[in-house]
Short mmCIF file of C-alpha atoms in Angstrom, two decimals:
data_model
loop_
_atom_site.label_atom_id
_atom_site.label_comp_id
_atom_site.label_asym_id
_atom_site.label_seq_id
_atom_site.Cartn_x
_atom_site.Cartn_y
_atom_site.Cartn_z
CA UNK I 880 82.07 22.55 -10.44
CA UNK I 881 85.75 22.70 -9.59
CA UNK I 882 86.22 19.11 -8.19
CA UNK I 883 84.01 17.39 -10.95
CA UNK I 884 85.83 19.31 -13.76
CA UNK I 885 89.11 18.44 -12.32
CA UNK I 886 88.19 14.81 -11.87
CA UNK I 887 86.93 14.28 -15.40
CA UNK I 888 89.72 16.33 -16.97
CA UNK I 889 92.46 14.26 -15.19
CA UNK I 890 91.00 10.77 -15.29
CA UNK I 891 88.89 10.85 -18.41
CA UNK I 892 89.80 13.53 -20.98
CA UNK I 893 93.53 13.05 -20.60
CA UNK I 894 93.73 9.32 -20.78
CA UNK I 895 91.41 9.24 -23.80
CA UNK I 896 93.28 11.96 -25.55
CA UNK I 897 96.58 10.13 -24.80
CA UNK I 898 95.44 6.96 -26.42
CA UNK I 899 93.82 8.58 -29.51
CA UNK I 900 96.98 10.72 -30.03
CA UNK I 901 99.18 7.69 -29.85
CA UNK I 902 97.03 6.04 -32.64
CA UNK I 903 96.76 9.01 -34.96
CA UNK I 904 100.29 10.31 -34.84
CA UNK I 905 103.17 8.82 -36.85
CA UNK I 906 106.58 10.38 -36.79
CA UNK I 907 105.31 13.34 -34.89
CA UNK I 908 102.55 14.23 -37.53
CA UNK I 909 98.85 13.89 -37.30
CA UNK I 910 97.51 11.27 -39.82
CA UNK I 911 93.97 12.90 -40.12
CA UNK I 912 93.51 11.31 -43.55
CA UNK I 913 93.13 7.94 -41.82
CA UNK I 914 89.81 8.98 -40.45
CA UNK I 915 88.24 9.16 -43.90
CA UNK I 916 89.87 5.90 -44.90
CA UNK I 917 88.46 4.02 -42.00
CA UNK I 918 84.84 5.33 -41.93
CA UNK I 919 84.36 4.65 -45.72
CA UNK I 920 85.14 0.99 -45.42
CA UNK I 921 82.06 -1.06 -46.07
CA UNK I 922 82.65 -3.36 -43.06
CA UNK I 923 83.09 -0.49 -40.81
CA UNK I 924 79.85 1.18 -42.01
CA UNK I 925 78.05 -2.11 -41.40
CA UNK I 926 79.35 -2.08 -37.84
CA UNK I 927 78.24 1.61 -37.33
CA UNK I 928 74.74 0.75 -38.64
CA UNK I 929 74.35 -2.34 -36.42
CA UNK I 930 75.64 -0.50 -33.44
CA UNK I 931 73.15 2.08 -33.72
CA UNK I 932 70.21 -0.11 -34.80
CA UNK I 933 70.48 -2.61 -31.99
CA UNK I 934 71.08 0.29 -29.39
CA UNK I 935 67.71 1.80 -30.48
CA UNK I 936 65.85 -1.50 -30.36
CA UNK I 937 67.31 -2.48 -27.08
CA UNK I 938 66.37 0.85 -25.59
CA UNK I 939 62.76 0.73 -26.86
CA UNK I 940 62.24 -2.76 -25.73
CA UNK I 941 63.68 -2.13 -22.31
CA UNK I 942 61.48 0.93 -21.71
CA UNK I 943 58.43 -1.09 -22.91
CA UNK I 944 59.01 -3.96 -20.45
CA UNK I 945 60.58 -2.03 -17.50
CA UNK I 946 58.14 1.09 -17.26
CA UNK I 947 55.27 -1.28 -15.96
CA UNK I 948 57.75 -2.52 -13.34
CA UNK I 949 58.76 0.97 -12.34
CA UNK I 950 55.02 1.76 -11.52
CA UNK I 951 54.62 -1.47 -9.65
CA UNK I 952 57.59 -0.75 -7.46
CA UNK I 953 56.70 2.88 -6.99
CA UNK I 954 52.94 2.73 -6.37
CA UNK I 955 52.09 -0.82 -5.21
CA UNK I 956 52.85 -2.45 -1.88
CA UNK I 957 53.13 -6.15 -1.85
CA UNK I 958 55.00 -8.82 0.25
CA UNK I 959 58.66 -9.17 -0.81
CA UNK I 960 58.97 -5.85 -2.74
CA UNK I 961 62.20 -4.86 -1.31
CA UNK I 962 63.71 -8.43 -1.84
CA UNK I 963 62.45 -8.19 -5.47
CA UNK I 964 63.76 -4.86 -5.98
CA UNK I 965 67.31 -6.04 -4.99
CA UNK I 966 66.97 -9.09 -7.27
CA UNK I 967 66.04 -6.86 -10.20
CA UNK I 968 69.19 -4.83 -9.76
CA UNK I 969 71.58 -7.87 -9.53
CA UNK I 970 71.78 -8.50 -13.34
CA UNK I 971 73.02 -5.00 -13.82
CA UNK I 972 76.39 -5.64 -11.98
CA UNK I 973 77.13 -9.16 -13.50
CA UNK I 974 80.19 -9.28 -15.70
CA UNK I 975 79.12 -9.38 -19.29
CA UNK I 976 81.10 -12.45 -20.01
CA UNK I 977 79.06 -14.39 -17.31
CA UNK I 978 75.71 -13.09 -18.37
CA UNK I 979 76.61 -13.83 -21.95
CA UNK I 980 77.41 -17.47 -20.98
CA UNK I 981 74.16 -17.79 -19.10
CA UNK I 982 72.12 -16.74 -22.05
CA UNK I 983 74.11 -19.01 -24.25
CA UNK I 984 73.09 -21.86 -21.98
CA UNK I 985 69.38 -20.80 -22.31
CA UNK I 986 69.26 -20.17 -26.08
CA UNK I 987 72.31 -21.87 -27.57
CA UNK I 988 73.04 -25.23 -28.74
CA UNK I 989 71.98 -27.76 -25.96
CA UNK I 990 70.49 -24.90 -23.98
CA UNK I 991 67.16 -24.84 -22.26
CA UNK I 992 65.01 -23.76 -25.10
CA UNK I 993 66.83 -26.29 -27.56
CA UNK I 994 66.19 -29.04 -25.05
CA UNK I 995 62.52 -28.26 -24.50
CA UNK I 996 61.28 -26.97 -27.91
CA UNK I 997 64.20 -27.26 -30.25
CA UNK I 998 64.51 -23.50 -30.47
CA UNK I 999 67.92 -21.84 -30.90
CA UNK I 1000 68.59 -18.11 -30.70
CA UNK I 1001 72.34 -17.88 -30.43
CA UNK I 1002 74.17 -15.97 -33.14
CA UNK I 1003 70.85 -14.00 -33.75
CA UNK I 1004 70.02 -10.44 -32.89
CA UNK I 1005 67.11 -11.67 -30.58
CA UNK I 1006 69.56 -13.09 -28.17
CA UNK I 1007 71.51 -9.82 -28.06
CA UNK I 1008 68.37 -7.87 -27.44
CA UNK I 1009 67.06 -10.07 -24.69
CA UNK I 1010 70.55 -9.98 -22.95
CA UNK I 1011 70.53 -6.19 -23.13
CA UNK I 1012 67.07 -6.00 -21.51
CA UNK I 1013 68.33 -8.35 -18.89
CA UNK I 1014 71.21 -5.94 -18.06
CA UNK I 1015 69.30 -2.55 -18.28
CA UNK I 1016 65.92 -3.50 -16.78
CA UNK I 1017 67.10 -2.16 -13.39
CA UNK I 1018 68.19 1.17 -14.93
CA UNK I 1019 64.56 1.93 -15.84
CA UNK I 1020 62.93 0.60 -12.78
CA UNK I 1021 65.19 2.38 -10.28
CA UNK I 1022 65.71 5.66 -12.18
CA UNK I 1023 62.07 6.19 -13.31
CA UNK I 1024 60.62 4.40 -10.11
CA UNK I 1025 62.57 6.60 -7.74
CA UNK I 1026 61.03 9.75 -8.98
CA UNK I 1027 57.59 8.13 -9.55
CA UNK I 1028 57.34 7.08 -5.93
CA UNK I 1029 57.81 10.74 -4.81
CA UNK I 1030 55.28 12.27 -7.06
CA UNK I 1031 52.12 13.46 -5.32
CA UNK I 1032 49.27 11.03 -6.40
CA UNK I 1033 46.70 13.69 -5.50
CA UNK I 1034 47.47 15.71 -8.63
CA UNK I 1035 46.47 12.80 -10.85
CA UNK I 1036 43.46 12.07 -8.62
CA UNK I 1037 42.38 15.66 -9.13
CA UNK I 1038 42.47 15.26 -12.88
CA UNK I 1039 40.32 12.21 -12.48
CA UNK I 1040 37.79 14.20 -10.43
CA UNK I 1041 37.69 16.81 -13.21
CA UNK I 1042 36.58 14.19 -15.76
CA UNK I 1043 39.91 12.81 -17.18
CA UNK I 1044 40.17 9.18 -17.83
CA UNK I 1045 42.77 7.08 -16.03
CA UNK I 1046 45.00 7.00 -19.26
CA UNK I 1047 44.29 10.76 -19.90
CA UNK I 1048 45.19 11.65 -16.33
CA UNK I 1049 48.41 9.58 -16.51
CA UNK I 1050 49.25 11.01 -19.98
CA UNK I 1051 48.64 14.74 -19.24
CA UNK I 1052 49.73 14.81 -15.47
CA UNK I 1053 52.14 12.02 -14.56
CA UNK I 1054 53.95 11.40 -17.86
CA UNK I 1055 55.13 15.12 -18.26
CA UNK I 1056 56.44 14.96 -14.64
CA UNK I 1057 58.41 11.67 -15.34
CA UNK I 1058 59.65 12.84 -18.67
CA UNK I 1059 63.20 13.85 -17.29
CA UNK I 1060 63.57 10.53 -15.48
CA UNK I 1061 62.49 8.57 -18.43
CA UNK I 1062 64.68 10.47 -20.79
CA UNK I 1063 67.56 9.89 -18.38
CA UNK I 1064 66.88 6.18 -18.11
CA UNK I 1065 66.65 5.87 -21.83
CA UNK I 1066 69.83 7.75 -22.37
CA UNK I 1067 71.74 5.35 -19.93
CA UNK I 1068 70.22 2.36 -21.47
CA UNK I 1069 71.17 3.62 -25.04
CA UNK I 1070 74.79 4.34 -23.95
CA UNK I 1071 75.21 0.90 -22.36
CA UNK I 1072 73.91 -0.86 -25.48
CA UNK I 1073 75.71 1.45 -27.97
CA UNK I 1074 79.01 0.49 -26.27
CA UNK I 1075 77.98 -3.25 -25.70
CA UNK I 1076 81.00 -5.55 -25.81
CA UNK I 1077 80.74 -8.79 -23.85
CA UNK I 1078 77.29 -9.68 -24.90
CA UNK I 1079 77.74 -9.15 -28.56
CA UNK I 1080 81.11 -10.89 -28.41
CA UNK I 1081 79.59 -13.98 -27.02
CA UNK I 1082 76.03 -14.21 -28.38
CA UNK I 1083 76.74 -12.39 -31.80
CA UNK I 1084 79.63 -14.63 -32.92
CA UNK I 1085 81.22 -13.68 -36.14
CA UNK I 1086 77.92 -12.34 -37.59
CA UNK I 1087 77.39 -9.24 -35.43
CA UNK I 1088 80.01 -6.71 -34.14
CA UNK I 1089 79.54 -3.22 -32.35
CA UNK I 1090 81.88 -0.43 -32.28
CA UNK I 1091 83.20 -1.67 -28.91
CA UNK I 1092 83.79 -5.10 -30.27
CA UNK I 1093 85.59 -3.80 -33.34
CA UNK I 1094 87.85 -1.45 -31.19
CA UNK I 1095 88.78 -4.46 -29.08
CA UNK I 1096 89.48 -6.63 -32.19
CA UNK I 1097 91.66 -3.92 -33.75
CA UNK I 1098 93.55 -3.40 -30.57
CA UNK I 1099 94.11 -6.86 -29.35
CA UNK I 1100 93.92 -9.06 -32.36
CA UNK I 1101 94.85 -7.01 -35.35
CA UNK I 1102 97.13 -4.62 -33.56
CA UNK I 1103 95.95 -1.66 -35.58
CA UNK I 1104 95.98 1.13 -33.12
CA UNK I 1105 95.18 3.81 -35.70
CA UNK I 1106 91.95 2.29 -36.77
CA UNK I 1107 90.94 1.67 -33.11
CA UNK I 1108 91.76 5.52 -32.51
CA UNK I 1109 89.51 6.52 -35.49
CA UNK I 1110 86.55 4.26 -34.05
CA UNK I 1111 87.02 5.72 -30.70
CA UNK I 1112 86.59 9.15 -32.12
CA UNK I 1113 83.47 8.16 -34.00
CA UNK I 1114 82.14 6.68 -30.95
CA UNK I 1115 82.97 9.79 -29.08
CA UNK I 1116 81.35 12.17 -31.53
CA UNK I 1117 78.23 10.05 -31.82
CA UNK I 1118 77.75 9.87 -28.05
CA UNK I 1119 78.57 13.71 -27.65
CA UNK I 1120 75.85 14.45 -30.33
CA UNK I 1121 73.24 12.39 -28.58
CA UNK I 1122 74.02 13.82 -25.06
CA UNK I 1123 73.87 17.45 -26.55
CA UNK I 1124 70.37 16.81 -27.99
CA UNK I 1125 69.27 15.09 -24.69
CA UNK I 1126 70.51 17.96 -22.58
CA UNK I 1127 68.63 20.53 -24.74
CA UNK I 1128 65.32 18.71 -25.02
CA UNK I 1129 65.10 17.56 -21.46
CA UNK I 1130 66.07 21.04 -20.05
CA UNK I 1131 63.16 22.57 -21.79
CA UNK I 1132 60.65 20.22 -20.27
CA UNK I 1133 61.80 20.15 -16.68
CA UNK I 1134 59.41 21.94 -14.19
CA UNK I 1135 59.34 22.12 -10.45
CA UNK I 1136 57.21 19.12 -8.95
CA UNK I 1137 55.37 18.61 -5.74
CA UNK I 1138 57.39 15.74 -4.07
CA UNK I 1139 56.06 13.72 -1.12
CA UNK I 1140 57.24 11.07 1.15
CA UNK I 1141 57.49 7.86 -0.90
CA UNK I 1142 56.20 5.77 2.06
CA UNK I 1143 52.81 7.49 1.61
CA UNK I 1144 52.38 6.82 -1.95
CA UNK I 1145 52.37 2.99 -2.24
CA UNK I 1146 49.20 1.01 -1.72
CA UNK I 1147 47.97 -2.51 -1.90
CA UNK I 1148 46.90 -3.54 -5.53
CA UNK I 1149 43.27 -2.45 -6.17
CA UNK I 1150 41.16 -4.08 -8.83
CA UNK I 1151 41.80 -6.77 -11.38
CA UNK I 1152 43.87 -4.32 -13.51
CA UNK I 1153 46.50 -3.65 -10.92
CA UNK I 1154 46.59 -7.30 -9.86
CA UNK I 1155 47.15 -8.33 -13.57
CA UNK I 1156 49.85 -5.87 -13.96
CA UNK I 1157 51.61 -7.12 -10.83
CA UNK I 1158 51.30 -10.64 -12.09
CA UNK I 1159 52.75 -9.62 -15.44
CA UNK I 1160 55.76 -7.97 -14.01
CA UNK I 1161 56.44 -10.88 -11.57
CA UNK I 1162 56.27 -13.29 -14.54
CA UNK I 1163 58.59 -11.09 -16.64
CA UNK I 1164 61.16 -10.80 -13.92
CA UNK I 1165 60.98 -14.56 -13.35
CA UNK I 1166 61.55 -15.46 -16.97
CA UNK I 1167 63.89 -12.57 -18.09
CA UNK I 1168 65.93 -12.02 -14.97
CA UNK I 1169 65.71 -14.83 -12.39
CA UNK I 1170 65.93 -17.84 -14.97
CA UNK I 1171 69.58 -16.74 -16.21
CA UNK I 1172 70.64 -16.36 -12.64
CA UNK I 1173 69.24 -19.72 -11.67
CA UNK I 1174 71.27 -21.37 -14.56
CA UNK I 1175 74.36 -19.69 -13.04
CA UNK I 1176 73.60 -21.02 -9.52
CA UNK I 1177 72.93 -24.48 -10.95
CA UNK I 1178 76.11 -24.79 -12.74
CA UNK I 1179 78.07 -23.65 -9.61
CA UNK I 1180 76.53 -26.69 -7.82
CA UNK I 1181 77.45 -29.38 -10.43
CA UNK I 1182 80.40 -30.57 -8.48
CA UNK I 1183 79.51 -32.83 -5.48
CA UNK I 1184 80.02 -31.41 -2.03
CA UNK I 1185 80.37 -27.90 -3.18
CA UNK I 1186 83.55 -28.81 -4.86
CA UNK I 1187 83.84 -25.62 -6.96
CA UNK I 1188 83.36 -23.37 -4.04
CA UNK I 1189 86.13 -25.26 -1.99
CA UNK I 1190 88.51 -24.95 -4.90
CA UNK I 1191 88.20 -21.08 -4.63
CA UNK I 1192 90.26 -21.17 -1.45
CA UNK I 1193 93.21 -22.74 -3.24
CA UNK I 1194 95.91 -20.80 -5.16
CA UNK I 1195 97.24 -22.62 -8.18
CA UNK I 1196 100.12 -20.31 -8.72
CA UNK I 1197 99.24 -19.80 -12.42
CA UNK I 1198 96.33 -17.52 -13.11
CA UNK I 1199 96.32 -15.95 -9.71
CA UNK I 1200 99.01 -15.12 -7.16
CA UNK I 1201 96.36 -15.44 -4.52
CA UNK I 1202 93.31 -17.65 -3.93
CA UNK I 1203 90.44 -16.73 -6.21
CA UNK I 1204 88.21 -16.11 -3.08
CA UNK I 1205 90.43 -13.13 -2.28
CA UNK I 1206 88.84 -11.41 -5.12
CA UNK I 1207 85.64 -11.00 -3.08
CA UNK I 1208 87.40 -8.89 -0.32
CA UNK I 1209 89.20 -6.97 -3.07
CA UNK I 1210 86.03 -6.12 -5.05
CA UNK I 1211 84.31 -4.90 -1.79
CA UNK I 1212 87.10 -2.54 -0.90
CA UNK I 1213 87.37 -1.12 -4.33
CA UNK I 1214 83.57 -0.70 -4.68
CA UNK I 1215 83.34 1.09 -1.34
CA UNK I 1216 86.09 3.55 -2.45
CA UNK I 1217 84.73 3.95 -5.87
CA UNK I 1218 81.24 4.70 -4.43
CA UNK I 1219 82.64 7.47 -2.11
CA UNK I 1220 84.43 9.05 -4.97
CA UNK I 1221 81.41 8.74 -7.42
CA UNK I 1222 78.95 10.03 -4.83
CA UNK I 1223 81.28 13.15 -3.92
CA UNK I 1224 81.96 14.04 -7.62
CA UNK I 1225 78.41 13.32 -8.81
CA UNK I 1226 76.58 15.08 -6.04
CA UNK I 1227 78.58 18.25 -6.46
CA UNK I 1228 77.94 18.21 -10.12
CA UNK I 1229 74.35 17.60 -9.73
CA UNK I 1230 73.93 20.50 -7.30
CA UNK I 1231 75.77 22.83 -9.59
CA UNK I 1232 73.66 21.74 -12.65
CA UNK I 1233 70.31 21.90 -10.64
CA UNK I 1234 70.72 25.73 -10.18
CA UNK I 1235 68.36 27.65 -12.38
CA UNK I 1236 70.87 30.48 -12.83
CA UNK I 1237 73.60 28.13 -14.05
CA UNK I 1238 75.30 29.40 -17.15
CA UNK I 1239 75.63 27.76 -20.49
CA UNK I 1240 79.04 26.47 -19.68
CA UNK I 1241 77.87 24.65 -16.64
CA UNK I 1242 74.77 23.39 -18.38
CA UNK I 1243 77.06 22.10 -21.18
CA UNK I 1244 79.04 20.03 -18.61
CA UNK I 1245 75.76 18.10 -17.99
CA UNK I 1246 76.29 16.25 -21.39
CA UNK I 1247 80.03 15.82 -20.90
CA UNK I 1248 79.44 13.92 -17.63
CA UNK I 1249 77.81 11.08 -19.51
CA UNK I 1250 80.70 10.57 -22.01
CA UNK I 1251 82.50 7.95 -19.82
CA UNK I 1252 79.42 5.59 -20.36
CA UNK I 1253 79.70 6.14 -24.15
CA UNK I 1254 83.49 5.74 -24.56
CA UNK I 1255 85.18 2.48 -25.16
CA UNK I 1256 86.27 1.00 -21.73
CA UNK I 1257 89.05 -0.55 -23.60
CA UNK I 1258 90.25 2.88 -24.67
CA UNK I 1259 89.83 4.19 -21.13
CA UNK I 1260 91.87 1.25 -19.74
CA UNK I 1261 94.67 1.57 -22.06
CA UNK I 1262 94.63 5.37 -21.59
CA UNK I 1263 95.10 5.00 -17.81
CA UNK I 1264 98.26 2.92 -18.46
CA UNK I 1265 99.65 5.44 -21.05
CA UNK I 1266 98.74 8.80 -19.36
CA UNK I 1267 99.07 8.05 -15.63
CA UNK I 1268 102.67 6.63 -15.81
CA UNK I 1269 104.74 9.82 -15.06
CA UNK I 1270 104.95 12.06 -11.83
CA UNK I 1271 103.15 13.73 -10.35
CA UNK I 1272 100.33 11.19 -11.39
CA UNK I 1273 102.23 8.00 -11.66
CA UNK I 1274 99.42 5.76 -10.41
CA UNK I 1275 100.34 2.55 -12.09
CA UNK I 1276 101.31 0.79 -8.89
CA UNK I 1277 98.73 2.57 -6.78
CA UNK I 1278 95.74 0.68 -5.48
CA UNK I 1279 93.53 3.83 -6.10
CA UNK I 1280 93.84 3.44 -9.88
CA UNK I 1281 90.99 0.83 -9.98
CA UNK I 1282 88.52 2.77 -7.85
CA UNK I 1283 89.15 5.88 -9.94
CA UNK I 1284 88.36 3.86 -13.19
CA UNK I 1285 85.23 2.49 -11.50
CA UNK I 1286 84.08 5.86 -10.20
CA UNK I 1287 84.18 7.27 -13.86
CA UNK I 1288 81.35 4.88 -14.68
CA UNK I 1289 79.51 5.38 -11.32
CA UNK I 1290 79.52 9.16 -11.19
CA UNK I 1291 77.23 9.67 -14.15
CA UNK I 1292 74.67 7.31 -12.50
CA UNK I 1293 74.85 9.65 -9.40
CA UNK I 1294 74.22 12.67 -11.56
CA UNK I 1295 71.42 11.34 -13.48
CA UNK I 1296 69.66 10.02 -10.56
CA UNK I 1297 69.93 13.06 -8.38
CA UNK I 1298 69.52 15.75 -10.96
CA UNK I 1299 65.74 15.33 -11.74
CA UNK I 1300 64.96 15.40 -8.06
CA UNK I 1301 67.16 18.41 -7.41
CA UNK I 1302 65.62 20.29 -10.32
CA UNK I 1303 62.21 19.36 -9.02
CA UNK I 1304 62.74 21.08 -5.70
CA UNK I 1305 60.59 24.30 -5.60
CA UNK I 1306 63.19 27.21 -5.71
CA UNK I 1307 60.76 29.25 -3.53
CA UNK I 1308 61.75 26.97 -0.59
CA UNK I 1309 65.36 27.90 -1.02
CA UNK I 1310 64.54 31.56 -1.32
CA UNK I 1311 62.35 31.54 1.80
CA UNK I 1312 65.20 29.93 3.81
CA UNK I 1313 67.66 32.51 2.53
CA UNK I 1314 65.34 35.40 3.29
CA UNK I 1315 65.11 34.03 6.89
CA UNK I 1316 68.87 34.19 7.22
CA UNK I 1317 70.07 30.80 6.27
CA UNK I 1318 73.57 30.42 4.73
CA UNK I 1319 73.82 28.59 1.31
CA UNK I 1320 75.27 25.57 3.14
CA UNK I 1321 72.37 25.60 5.58
CA UNK I 1322 69.88 25.98 2.81
CA UNK I 1323 71.34 22.86 1.24
CA UNK I 1324 71.32 20.93 4.49
CA UNK I 1325 67.87 22.02 5.61
CA UNK I 1326 65.97 22.27 2.31
CA UNK I 1327 67.61 20.24 -0.49
CA UNK I 1328 69.20 17.33 1.52
CA UNK I 1329 65.94 16.05 3.13
CA UNK I 1330 64.25 15.92 -0.26
CA UNK I 1331 67.02 14.28 -2.08
CA UNK I 1332 68.31 11.91 0.64
CA UNK I 1333 66.31 9.07 -1.00
CA UNK I 1334 67.83 9.85 -4.44
CA UNK I 1335 71.34 10.05 -2.77
CA UNK I 1336 70.92 6.62 -1.42
CA UNK I 1337 69.74 5.29 -4.83
CA UNK I 1338 72.62 6.92 -6.42
CA UNK I 1339 75.12 5.35 -3.87
CA UNK I 1340 73.44 1.90 -4.62
CA UNK I 1341 74.04 2.17 -8.36
CA UNK I 1342 77.49 3.44 -7.99
CA UNK I 1343 78.43 0.46 -5.73
CA UNK I 1344 76.67 -2.00 -8.14
CA UNK I 1345 78.41 -0.56 -10.98
CA UNK I 1346 81.83 -0.81 -9.28
CA UNK I 1347 81.42 -4.39 -8.31
CA UNK I 1348 80.66 -5.45 -11.90
CA UNK I 1349 82.91 -3.09 -13.76
CA UNK I 1350 85.11 -5.06 -16.14
CA UNK I 1351 86.19 -3.32 -19.48
CA UNK I 1352 88.71 -0.90 -17.89
CA UNK I 1353 89.50 -2.80 -14.78
CA UNK I 1354 90.82 -5.87 -16.79
CA UNK I 1355 93.81 -3.67 -17.86
CA UNK I 1356 94.76 -2.12 -14.60
CA UNK I 1357 93.88 -4.56 -11.95
CA UNK I 1358 97.08 -6.01 -10.30
CA UNK I 1359 97.63 -9.87 -10.50
CA UNK I 1360 97.67 -9.96 -6.77
CA UNK I 1361 94.42 -7.97 -6.42
CA UNK I 1362 92.03 -9.01 -9.00
CA UNK I 1363 88.39 -8.06 -8.86
CA UNK I 1364 85.49 -10.45 -9.14
CA UNK I 1365 84.73 -9.86 -12.80
CA UNK I 1366 88.45 -10.03 -13.67
CA UNK I 1367 88.78 -13.38 -11.77
CA UNK I 1368 85.67 -14.69 -13.47
CA UNK I 1369 87.03 -13.76 -17.00
CA UNK I 1370 90.42 -15.31 -16.31
CA UNK I 1371 88.90 -18.54 -15.09
CA UNK I 1372 86.47 -18.74 -18.15
CA UNK I 1373 89.58 -18.22 -20.43
CA UNK I 1374 91.15 -21.36 -19.23
CA UNK I 1375 90.03 -24.80 -20.41
CA UNK I 1376 88.64 -27.36 -18.10
CA UNK I 1377 85.50 -28.07 -15.99
CA UNK I 1378 87.19 -26.99 -12.79
CA UNK I 1379 88.00 -23.47 -13.96
CA UNK I 1380 84.52 -23.12 -15.49
CA UNK I 1381 82.85 -24.23 -12.33
CA UNK I 1382 84.96 -21.88 -10.16
CA UNK I 1383 83.97 -19.03 -12.54
CA UNK I 1384 80.25 -19.97 -12.10
CA UNK I 1385 80.84 -20.16 -8.16
CA UNK I 1386 82.38 -16.67 -8.14
CA UNK I 1387 79.62 -15.36 -10.26
CA UNK I 1388 77.10 -16.66 -7.74
CA UNK I 1389 79.12 -15.16 -4.97
CA UNK I 1390 79.08 -11.81 -6.78
CA UNK I 1391 75.23 -12.05 -7.13
CA UNK I 1392 74.78 -12.91 -3.37
CA UNK I 1393 77.07 -9.98 -2.32
CA UNK I 1394 75.29 -7.54 -4.59
CA UNK I 1395 71.86 -8.71 -3.54
CA UNK I 1396 72.68 -8.38 0.20
CA UNK I 1397 74.11 -4.86 -0.39
CA UNK I 1398 71.17 -3.70 -2.32
CA UNK I 1399 68.71 -5.25 0.15
CA UNK I 1400 70.57 -3.42 2.99
CA UNK I 1401 70.27 -0.11 0.99
CA UNK I 1402 66.53 -0.71 0.56
CA UNK I 1403 66.05 -1.06 4.24
CA UNK I 1404 68.23 1.95 5.14
CA UNK I 1405 66.47 4.03 2.47
CA UNK I 1406 63.02 3.01 3.71
CA UNK I 1407 63.72 3.47 7.52
CA UNK I 1408 65.55 6.81 7.21
CA UNK I 1409 63.84 8.65 4.65
CA UNK I 1410 62.66 11.79 6.45
CA UNK I 1411 59.39 13.55 6.20
CA UNK I 1412 58.97 16.01 3.21
#
């Protein structure tokens, strides 16, 4: 636990505490009365209610639509499954400003729905909910599907032979085994939607505002740092409470599971029911995920002769100090470094948390690991600039600052992906290896690692994808001569003119292609090198 604790203390707790202290201190004295003044304001209470309501609705709808897809990817074998799995994950890494613009083109004035049927959904909560499902669909598919594919199907078959119906066997055998993974996925979806910024900013208009949007407005537009600090504390307390409840309830339901090689659990669709389920999932993916991506690609090709793509190689000396295409190489370098940090920190934390003899202090750290997903990225970004500006941690001019911020978001995904699998490993296997003379390191290498290798690769893929698309904190700390892809897209979108907008769409398309290629490679490596269990 030493490295994970040190990492989160230095690069999360300290920066957040620094920015909150800056906002709540005046003339060296704490202004605690400001907290009550802010939370009792009617407009702030409305923001708190809408933030919670839309997060719950988004989480429920995402689970409803994505759990059937998790089953399809885990249990059914069909042509193009690996490619489709990569396609499903691409929306998760898109910058929120880009995805918001894509949905605006679909449901806004002059959009696809408006042209075809005269229907507009912009500035409505439905546009926000659909966009949140678009983003978080992959979280449920990969987190739940990863464990589902390793569950021994013979347990459910045995229940069927003993007289249980298909639904009864699933409800009494499979669902309890999947409960930790479902809870983990629901938690991540809720945290992302609870702290939603770009989607609400673009699609909600002046009507809807989440805590994240209000923090940004108070910081950047009103310049009221004290109100922003209070809202950050409110968000922090709310997320901490949710994580504590999650850790307590899920811990009580986790049991050892029989895990098998995922390559032996998938089969061709059988019967009309499974074919209908596969068709329904394919239609959902096409309408909800592929269609917005297709809009982005089409817009990037509006200029004749790939004009928007050719313009990416030119530096205008204004918005960028380098050609916009340089952001592709920069993002890949940062993402690789962030993935290495996140996997190292997250894997160590998951290994410690998975031990049955872990104390309360260690188990309590499980909830704290998720806090970076529930704290304002605006706060974290400003906190980096304020806290990491003095020796021995003066990192403002160092390239490692961006991967560190990205790893803060990637590490919780590593923990949440690996922890259910590590806790499902039968402790008797470790005990048998220890009795035979194996050292703790050899027990991990010979027993745990072969069983969690697949989960480790999934976790690395998530961390890489999150790093590619991270925008909230990176926008404040990325250097002008080394912008990432999301930062470059946001800067182009902020400038008027068709050329800038077209270049933004072209960079977004490149981001989609790079992410899809990386995820497809990960799928092949995971399938080819997953050992026998």
